[in-house]
Amino acid sequence: CAAASHEPVIFPTDTIYGIGAPLADIEANKRIYAIKGRSLTQPMPVLVGSFEQMASLAISTAVYPYTAVLPARPKVDRLYTHNGTIAIRLVDGWLGALLEAIGPVTATSVNRSGEAALLEPEAIEARFADECRYMLWGKAGNKASKIVDHTGMTARVIRE
């Protein structure tokens, strides 16, 4: 099991394939940063399966059809926050149901930092098979999530 071995998992999301791990598994999440070559100062988005999970991580909440940057609760590990904020997205379907059962997970695009996201299982496996032992294939979207910052006086689109 990935969680028992502190390993991240590549999996399909409603947007694109992601690589992630449960929030409680700091070691697996630090491994994602190493695999991607991503700076620890650039927190990964978090996926949740319920409004209650979102409320446990963010101070202000709502159901958004995109990744929302919101004020983080003080108890959220600094690995998942930046300047007191957290990027969070409520998902539904099979993934939302799974997250309701296991809890929130990180999810960032499957790629090296600074490169385009890989969208096809074959390309993902060819690039990351040596670094990520657990890969789940299924139907994923083909466009990364829009990101909107809701921490200021007006909402600001970070990524379209």
mmCIF file with all atom_site columns, C-alpha atoms in Angstrom:
data_model
loop_
_atom_site.group_PDB
_atom_site.id
_atom_site.type_symbol
_atom_site.label_atom_id
_atom_site.label_alt_id
_atom_site.label_comp_id
_atom_site.label_asym_id
_atom_site.label_entity_id
_atom_site.label_seq_id
_atom_site.pdbx_PDB_ins_code
_atom_site.Cartn_x
_atom_site.Cartn_y
_atom_site.Cartn_z
_atom_site.occupancy
_atom_site.B_iso_or_equiv
_atom_site.pdbx_formal_charge
_atom_site.auth_seq_id
_atom_site.auth_comp_id
_atom_site.auth_asym_id
_atom_site.auth_atom_id
_atom_site.pdbx_PDB_model_num
ATOM 1   C CA . CYS A 1 1   ? 0.000   0.000  0.000   1.00 0.00 ? 1   CYS A CA 1
ATOM 2   C CA . ALA A 1 2   ? 1.330   3.437  -0.949  1.00 0.00 ? 2   ALA A CA 1
ATOM 3   C CA . ALA A 1 3   ? 0.469   5.026  2.390   1.00 0.00 ? 3   ALA A CA 1
ATOM 4   C CA . ALA A 1 4   ? 2.296   2.311  4.341   1.00 0.00 ? 4   ALA A CA 1
ATOM 5   C CA . SER A 1 5   ? 5.467   2.863  2.310   1.00 0.00 ? 5   SER A CA 1
ATOM 6   C CA . HIS A 1 6   ? 5.327   6.676  2.255   1.00 0.00 ? 6   HIS A CA 1
ATOM 7   C CA . GLU A 1 7   ? 5.059   6.684  -1.514  1.00 0.00 ? 7   GLU A CA 1
ATOM 8   C CA . PRO A 1 8   ? 3.132   9.153  -3.666  1.00 0.00 ? 8   PRO A CA 1
ATOM 9   C CA . VAL A 1 9   ? 0.529   7.936  -6.144  1.00 0.00 ? 9   VAL A CA 1
ATOM 10  C CA . ILE A 1 10  ? -0.162  9.070  -9.708  1.00 0.00 ? 10  ILE A CA 1
ATOM 11  C CA . PHE A 1 11  ? -3.917  9.123  -10.334 1.00 0.00 ? 11  PHE A CA 1
ATOM 12  C CA . PRO A 1 12  ? -6.574  10.595 -12.639 1.00 0.00 ? 12  PRO A CA 1
ATOM 13  C CA . THR A 1 13  ? -8.466  13.655 -11.442 1.00 0.00 ? 13  THR A CA 1
ATOM 14  C CA . ASP A 1 14  ? -11.345 15.641 -12.860 1.00 0.00 ? 14  ASP A CA 1
ATOM 15  C CA . THR A 1 15  ? -8.809  17.942 -14.505 1.00 0.00 ? 15  THR A CA 1
ATOM 16  C CA . ILE A 1 16  ? -5.589  16.067 -15.429 1.00 0.00 ? 16  ILE A CA 1
ATOM 17  C CA . TYR A 1 17  ? -3.465  13.282 -13.977 1.00 0.00 ? 17  TYR A CA 1
ATOM 18  C CA . GLY A 1 18  ? -2.032  14.257 -10.631 1.00 0.00 ? 18  GLY A CA 1
ATOM 19  C CA . ILE A 1 19  ? 0.661   13.019 -8.310  1.00 0.00 ? 19  ILE A CA 1
ATOM 20  C CA . GLY A 1 20  ? -0.239  13.224 -4.663  1.00 0.00 ? 20  GLY A CA 1
ATOM 21  C CA . ALA A 1 21  ? -0.318  11.742 -1.192  1.00 0.00 ? 21  ALA A CA 1
ATOM 22  C CA . PRO A 1 22  ? -2.444  12.057 1.954   1.00 0.00 ? 22  PRO A CA 1
ATOM 23  C CA . LEU A 1 23  ? -1.814  15.281 3.873   1.00 0.00 ? 23  LEU A CA 1
ATOM 24  C CA . ALA A 1 24  ? -0.907  13.244 6.950   1.00 0.00 ? 24  ALA A CA 1
ATOM 25  C CA . ASP A 1 25  ? 2.012   11.663 5.077   1.00 0.00 ? 25  ASP A CA 1
ATOM 26  C CA . ILE A 1 26  ? 4.613   14.435 5.146   1.00 0.00 ? 26  ILE A CA 1
ATOM 27  C CA . GLU A 1 27  ? 7.351   12.059 3.970   1.00 0.00 ? 27  GLU A CA 1
ATOM 28  C CA . ALA A 1 28  ? 5.439   11.038 0.816   1.00 0.00 ? 28  ALA A CA 1
ATOM 29  C CA . ASN A 1 29  ? 4.624   14.670 0.065   1.00 0.00 ? 29  ASN A CA 1
ATOM 30  C CA . LYS A 1 30  ? 8.257   15.720 0.416   1.00 0.00 ? 30  LYS A CA 1
ATOM 31  C CA . ARG A 1 31  ? 9.071   12.923 -2.025  1.00 0.00 ? 31  ARG A CA 1
ATOM 32  C CA . ILE A 1 32  ? 6.732   14.530 -4.577  1.00 0.00 ? 32  ILE A CA 1
ATOM 33  C CA . TYR A 1 33  ? 8.747   17.748 -4.351  1.00 0.00 ? 33  TYR A CA 1
ATOM 34  C CA . ALA A 1 34  ? 11.921  15.755 -5.014  1.00 0.00 ? 34  ALA A CA 1
ATOM 35  C CA . ILE A 1 35  ? 10.412  13.823 -7.936  1.00 0.00 ? 35  ILE A CA 1
ATOM 36  C CA . LYS A 1 36  ? 9.169   17.007 -9.599  1.00 0.00 ? 36  LYS A CA 1
ATOM 37  C CA . GLY A 1 37  ? 12.163  19.156 -8.712  1.00 0.00 ? 37  GLY A CA 1
ATOM 38  C CA . ARG A 1 38  ? 9.669   21.553 -7.125  1.00 0.00 ? 38  ARG A CA 1
ATOM 39  C CA . SER A 1 39  ? 10.638  24.153 -4.546  1.00 0.00 ? 39  SER A CA 1
ATOM 40  C CA . LEU A 1 40  ? 9.324   23.515 -1.026  1.00 0.00 ? 40  LEU A CA 1
ATOM 41  C CA . THR A 1 41  ? 8.225   27.161 -1.050  1.00 0.00 ? 41  THR A CA 1
ATOM 42  C CA . GLN A 1 42  ? 5.609   26.338 -3.719  1.00 0.00 ? 42  GLN A CA 1
ATOM 43  C CA . PRO A 1 43  ? 2.854   24.396 -1.910  1.00 0.00 ? 43  PRO A CA 1
ATOM 44  C CA . MET A 1 44  ? 0.830   21.848 -3.825  1.00 0.00 ? 44  MET A CA 1
ATOM 45  C CA . PRO A 1 45  ? -2.936  22.144 -4.188  1.00 0.00 ? 45  PRO A CA 1
ATOM 46  C CA . VAL A 1 46  ? -5.064  19.990 -1.911  1.00 0.00 ? 46  VAL A CA 1
ATOM 47  C CA . LEU A 1 47  ? -8.072  17.957 -3.037  1.00 0.00 ? 47  LEU A CA 1
ATOM 48  C CA . VAL A 1 48  ? -10.969 17.314 -0.676  1.00 0.00 ? 48  VAL A CA 1
ATOM 49  C CA . GLY A 1 49  ? -14.066 15.188 -1.014  1.00 0.00 ? 49  GLY A CA 1
ATOM 50  C CA . SER A 1 50  ? -16.463 17.154 1.156   1.00 0.00 ? 50  SER A CA 1
ATOM 51  C CA . PHE A 1 51  ? -17.315 20.628 2.335   1.00 0.00 ? 51  PHE A CA 1
ATOM 52  C CA . GLU A 1 52  ? -16.448 19.496 5.881   1.00 0.00 ? 52  GLU A CA 1
ATOM 53  C CA . GLN A 1 53  ? -12.926 18.538 4.807   1.00 0.00 ? 53  GLN A CA 1
ATOM 54  C CA . MET A 1 54  ? -12.531 21.912 3.113   1.00 0.00 ? 54  MET A CA 1
ATOM 55  C CA . ALA A 1 55  ? -13.716 23.686 6.271   1.00 0.00 ? 55  ALA A CA 1
ATOM 56  C CA . SER A 1 56  ? -11.172 21.770 8.350   1.00 0.00 ? 56  SER A CA 1
ATOM 57  C CA . LEU A 1 57  ? -8.334  23.238 6.256   1.00 0.00 ? 57  LEU A CA 1
ATOM 58  C CA . ALA A 1 58  ? -9.538  26.680 5.141   1.00 0.00 ? 58  ALA A CA 1
ATOM 59  C CA . ILE A 1 59  ? -11.077 29.493 7.175   1.00 0.00 ? 59  ILE A CA 1
ATOM 60  C CA . SER A 1 60  ? -13.428 30.748 4.473   1.00 0.00 ? 60  SER A CA 1
ATOM 61  C CA . THR A 1 61  ? -15.069 28.118 2.313   1.00 0.00 ? 61  THR A CA 1
ATOM 62  C CA . ALA A 1 62  ? -17.494 27.686 -0.549  1.00 0.00 ? 62  ALA A CA 1
ATOM 63  C CA . VAL A 1 63  ? -17.940 25.259 -3.394  1.00 0.00 ? 63  VAL A CA 1
ATOM 64  C CA . TYR A 1 64  ? -15.893 26.505 -6.336  1.00 0.00 ? 64  TYR A CA 1
ATOM 65  C CA . PRO A 1 65  ? -15.628 24.880 -9.782  1.00 0.00 ? 65  PRO A CA 1
ATOM 66  C CA . TYR A 1 66  ? -11.848 25.469 -9.652  1.00 0.00 ? 66  TYR A CA 1
ATOM 67  C CA . THR A 1 67  ? -8.908  25.484 -7.251  1.00 0.00 ? 67  THR A CA 1
ATOM 68  C CA . ALA A 1 68  ? -9.413  28.286 -4.759  1.00 0.00 ? 68  ALA A CA 1
ATOM 69  C CA . VAL A 1 69  ? -6.673  29.978 -2.764  1.00 0.00 ? 69  VAL A CA 1
ATOM 70  C CA . LEU A 1 70  ? -8.164  30.615 0.670   1.00 0.00 ? 70  LEU A CA 1
ATOM 71  C CA . PRO A 1 71  ? -6.949  31.570 4.140   1.00 0.00 ? 71  PRO A CA 1
ATOM 72  C CA . ALA A 1 72  ? -5.593  28.407 5.779   1.00 0.00 ? 72  ALA A CA 1
ATOM 73  C CA . ARG A 1 73  ? -6.442  27.303 9.274   1.00 0.00 ? 73  ARG A CA 1
ATOM 74  C CA . PRO A 1 74  ? -3.428  27.783 11.583  1.00 0.00 ? 74  PRO A CA 1
ATOM 75  C CA . LYS A 1 75  ? -3.154  24.019 12.246  1.00 0.00 ? 75  LYS A CA 1
ATOM 76  C CA . VAL A 1 76  ? -2.402  23.201 8.567   1.00 0.00 ? 76  VAL A CA 1
ATOM 77  C CA . ASP A 1 77  ? 1.207   22.115 8.106   1.00 0.00 ? 77  ASP A CA 1
ATOM 78  C CA . ARG A 1 78  ? 3.403   24.782 6.505   1.00 0.00 ? 78  ARG A CA 1
ATOM 79  C CA . LEU A 1 79  ? 4.295   22.305 3.744   1.00 0.00 ? 79  LEU A CA 1
ATOM 80  C CA . TYR A 1 80  ? 0.777   22.894 2.356   1.00 0.00 ? 80  TYR A CA 1
ATOM 81  C CA . THR A 1 81  ? 0.500   26.649 2.870   1.00 0.00 ? 81  THR A CA 1
ATOM 82  C CA . HIS A 1 82  ? 2.036   29.840 1.565   1.00 0.00 ? 82  HIS A CA 1
ATOM 83  C CA . ASN A 1 83  ? 1.779   33.099 3.509   1.00 0.00 ? 83  ASN A CA 1
ATOM 84  C CA . GLY A 1 84  ? -1.137  31.656 5.479   1.00 0.00 ? 84  GLY A CA 1
ATOM 85  C CA . THR A 1 85  ? -3.079  30.479 2.427   1.00 0.00 ? 85  THR A CA 1
ATOM 86  C CA . ILE A 1 86  ? -3.985  27.080 1.006   1.00 0.00 ? 86  ILE A CA 1
ATOM 87  C CA . ALA A 1 87  ? -4.917  26.104 -2.562  1.00 0.00 ? 87  ALA A CA 1
ATOM 88  C CA . ILE A 1 88  ? -7.861  23.727 -2.297  1.00 0.00 ? 88  ILE A CA 1
ATOM 89  C CA . ARG A 1 89  ? -10.402 22.086 -4.611  1.00 0.00 ? 89  ARG A CA 1
ATOM 90  C CA . LEU A 1 90  ? -13.539 20.124 -3.816  1.00 0.00 ? 90  LEU A CA 1
ATOM 91  C CA . VAL A 1 91  ? -13.927 17.179 -6.206  1.00 0.00 ? 91  VAL A CA 1
ATOM 92  C CA . ASP A 1 92  ? -16.836 14.838 -6.744  1.00 0.00 ? 92  ASP A CA 1
ATOM 93  C CA . GLY A 1 93  ? -17.389 11.495 -8.450  1.00 0.00 ? 93  GLY A CA 1
ATOM 94  C CA . TRP A 1 94  ? -15.298 8.456  -7.546  1.00 0.00 ? 94  TRP A CA 1
ATOM 95  C CA . LEU A 1 95  ? -12.372 10.604 -6.412  1.00 0.00 ? 95  LEU A CA 1
ATOM 96  C CA . GLY A 1 96  ? -14.549 12.725 -4.132  1.00 0.00 ? 96  GLY A CA 1
ATOM 97  C CA . ALA A 1 97  ? -16.021 9.580  -2.575  1.00 0.00 ? 97  ALA A CA 1
ATOM 98  C CA . LEU A 1 98  ? -12.534 8.154  -2.026  1.00 0.00 ? 98  LEU A CA 1
ATOM 99  C CA . LEU A 1 99  ? -11.336 11.396 -0.431  1.00 0.00 ? 99  LEU A CA 1
ATOM 100 C CA . GLU A 1 100 ? -14.347 11.442 1.901   1.00 0.00 ? 100 GLU A CA 1
ATOM 101 C CA . ALA A 1 101 ? -13.163 8.041  3.126   1.00 0.00 ? 101 ALA A CA 1
ATOM 102 C CA . ILE A 1 102 ? -9.386  8.599  3.318   1.00 0.00 ? 102 ILE A CA 1
ATOM 103 C CA . GLY A 1 103 ? -9.140  12.358 3.833   1.00 0.00 ? 103 GLY A CA 1
ATOM 104 C CA . PRO A 1 104 ? -7.586  15.208 1.852   1.00 0.00 ? 104 PRO A CA 1
ATOM 105 C CA . VAL A 1 105 ? -4.653  14.604 -0.488  1.00 0.00 ? 105 VAL A CA 1
ATOM 106 C CA . THR A 1 106 ? -2.219  16.792 -2.328  1.00 0.00 ? 106 THR A CA 1
ATOM 107 C CA . ALA A 1 107 ? -2.473  16.757 -6.097  1.00 0.00 ? 107 ALA A CA 1
ATOM 108 C CA . THR A 1 108 ? -0.150  18.483 -8.496  1.00 0.00 ? 108 THR A CA 1
ATOM 109 C CA . SER A 1 109 ? 0.354   17.897 -12.193 1.00 0.00 ? 109 SER A CA 1
ATOM 110 C CA . VAL A 1 110 ? 2.494   14.982 -13.284 1.00 0.00 ? 110 VAL A CA 1
ATOM 111 C CA . ASN A 1 111 ? 5.558   16.664 -14.747 1.00 0.00 ? 111 ASN A CA 1
ATOM 112 C CA . ARG A 1 112 ? 8.886   18.114 -13.796 1.00 0.00 ? 112 ARG A CA 1
ATOM 113 C CA . SER A 1 113 ? 8.508   21.634 -12.449 1.00 0.00 ? 113 SER A CA 1
ATOM 114 C CA . GLY A 1 114 ? 8.502   24.154 -15.257 1.00 0.00 ? 114 GLY A CA 1
ATOM 115 C CA . GLU A 1 115 ? 7.524   21.600 -17.921 1.00 0.00 ? 115 GLU A CA 1
ATOM 116 C CA . ALA A 1 116 ? 4.121   20.929 -19.466 1.00 0.00 ? 116 ALA A CA 1
ATOM 117 C CA . ALA A 1 117 ? 1.875   18.457 -17.666 1.00 0.00 ? 117 ALA A CA 1
ATOM 118 C CA . LEU A 1 118 ? 1.883   14.936 -19.060 1.00 0.00 ? 118 LEU A CA 1
ATOM 119 C CA . LEU A 1 119 ? -1.628  13.897 -20.097 1.00 0.00 ? 119 LEU A CA 1
ATOM 120 C CA . GLU A 1 120 ? -1.227  10.349 -21.425 1.00 0.00 ? 120 GLU A CA 1
ATOM 121 C CA . PRO A 1 121 ? -0.591  7.289  -19.221 1.00 0.00 ? 121 PRO A CA 1
ATOM 122 C CA . GLU A 1 122 ? 2.109   6.009  -21.569 1.00 0.00 ? 122 GLU A CA 1
ATOM 123 C CA . ALA A 1 123 ? 4.096   9.263  -21.347 1.00 0.00 ? 123 ALA A CA 1
ATOM 124 C CA . ILE A 1 124 ? 3.622   9.439  -17.580 1.00 0.00 ? 124 ILE A CA 1
ATOM 125 C CA . GLU A 1 125 ? 4.779   5.869  -17.060 1.00 0.00 ? 125 GLU A CA 1
ATOM 126 C CA . ALA A 1 126 ? 7.778   6.298  -19.375 1.00 0.00 ? 126 ALA A CA 1
ATOM 127 C CA . ARG A 1 127 ? 8.889   9.426  -17.493 1.00 0.00 ? 127 ARG A CA 1
ATOM 128 C CA . PHE A 1 128 ? 8.120   8.497  -13.875 1.00 0.00 ? 128 PHE A CA 1
ATOM 129 C CA . ALA A 1 129 ? 8.099   4.677  -13.572 1.00 0.00 ? 129 ALA A CA 1
ATOM 130 C CA . ASP A 1 130 ? 11.504  4.684  -11.867 1.00 0.00 ? 130 ASP A CA 1
ATOM 131 C CA . GLU A 1 131 ? 10.455  7.318  -9.315  1.00 0.00 ? 131 GLU A CA 1
ATOM 132 C CA . CYS A 1 132 ? 6.817   6.553  -8.532  1.00 0.00 ? 132 CYS A CA 1
ATOM 133 C CA . ARG A 1 133 ? 5.857   2.948  -7.843  1.00 0.00 ? 133 ARG A CA 1
ATOM 134 C CA . TYR A 1 134 ? 2.075   3.484  -7.646  1.00 0.00 ? 134 TYR A CA 1
ATOM 135 C CA . MET A 1 135 ? 0.105   4.580  -10.699 1.00 0.00 ? 135 MET A CA 1
ATOM 136 C CA . LEU A 1 136 ? -3.649  4.390  -11.125 1.00 0.00 ? 136 LEU A CA 1
ATOM 137 C CA . TRP A 1 137 ? -5.013  4.728  -14.654 1.00 0.00 ? 137 TRP A CA 1
ATOM 138 C CA . GLY A 1 138 ? -8.479  5.902  -15.563 1.00 0.00 ? 138 GLY A CA 1
ATOM 139 C CA . LYS A 1 139 ? -10.360 8.739  -17.194 1.00 0.00 ? 139 LYS A CA 1
ATOM 140 C CA . ALA A 1 140 ? -8.749  12.099 -16.500 1.00 0.00 ? 140 ALA A CA 1
ATOM 141 C CA . GLY A 1 141 ? -9.464  15.511 -17.939 1.00 0.00 ? 141 GLY A CA 1
ATOM 142 C CA . ASN A 1 142 ? -7.076  17.260 -20.308 1.00 0.00 ? 142 ASN A CA 1
ATOM 143 C CA . LYS A 1 143 ? -6.807  20.751 -18.814 1.00 0.00 ? 143 LYS A CA 1
ATOM 144 C CA . ALA A 1 144 ? -5.317  21.850 -15.505 1.00 0.00 ? 144 ALA A CA 1
ATOM 145 C CA . SER A 1 145 ? -7.610  23.471 -12.972 1.00 0.00 ? 145 SER A CA 1
ATOM 146 C CA . LYS A 1 146 ? -8.219  27.185 -13.021 1.00 0.00 ? 146 LYS A CA 1
ATOM 147 C CA . ILE A 1 147 ? -6.778  28.787 -9.859  1.00 0.00 ? 147 ILE A CA 1
ATOM 148 C CA . VAL A 1 148 ? -8.425  31.814 -8.256  1.00 0.00 ? 148 VAL A CA 1
ATOM 149 C CA . ASP A 1 149 ? -7.068  33.686 -5.221  1.00 0.00 ? 149 ASP A CA 1
ATOM 150 C CA . HIS A 1 150 ? -9.863  34.666 -2.828  1.00 0.00 ? 150 HIS A CA 1
ATOM 151 C CA . THR A 1 151 ? -7.695  36.146 -0.094  1.00 0.00 ? 151 THR A CA 1
ATOM 152 C CA . GLY A 1 152 ? -7.851  39.795 -1.170  1.00 0.00 ? 152 GLY A CA 1
ATOM 153 C CA . MET A 1 153 ? -10.681 42.282 -1.478  1.00 0.00 ? 153 MET A CA 1
ATOM 154 C CA . THR A 1 154 ? -11.500 40.936 -4.947  1.00 0.00 ? 154 THR A CA 1
ATOM 155 C CA . ALA A 1 155 ? -10.910 37.543 -6.518  1.00 0.00 ? 155 ALA A CA 1
ATOM 156 C CA . ARG A 1 156 ? -7.806  37.321 -8.700  1.00 0.00 ? 156 ARG A CA 1
ATOM 157 C CA . VAL A 1 157 ? -7.238  34.675 -11.365 1.00 0.00 ? 157 VAL A CA 1
ATOM 158 C CA . ILE A 1 158 ? -3.782  33.120 -10.959 1.00 0.00 ? 158 ILE A CA 1
ATOM 159 C CA . ARG A 1 159 ? -4.129  30.527 -13.726 1.00 0.00 ? 159 ARG A CA 1
ATOM 160 C CA . GLU A 1 160 ? -6.863  30.385 -16.347 1.00 0.00 ? 160 GLU A CA 1
#
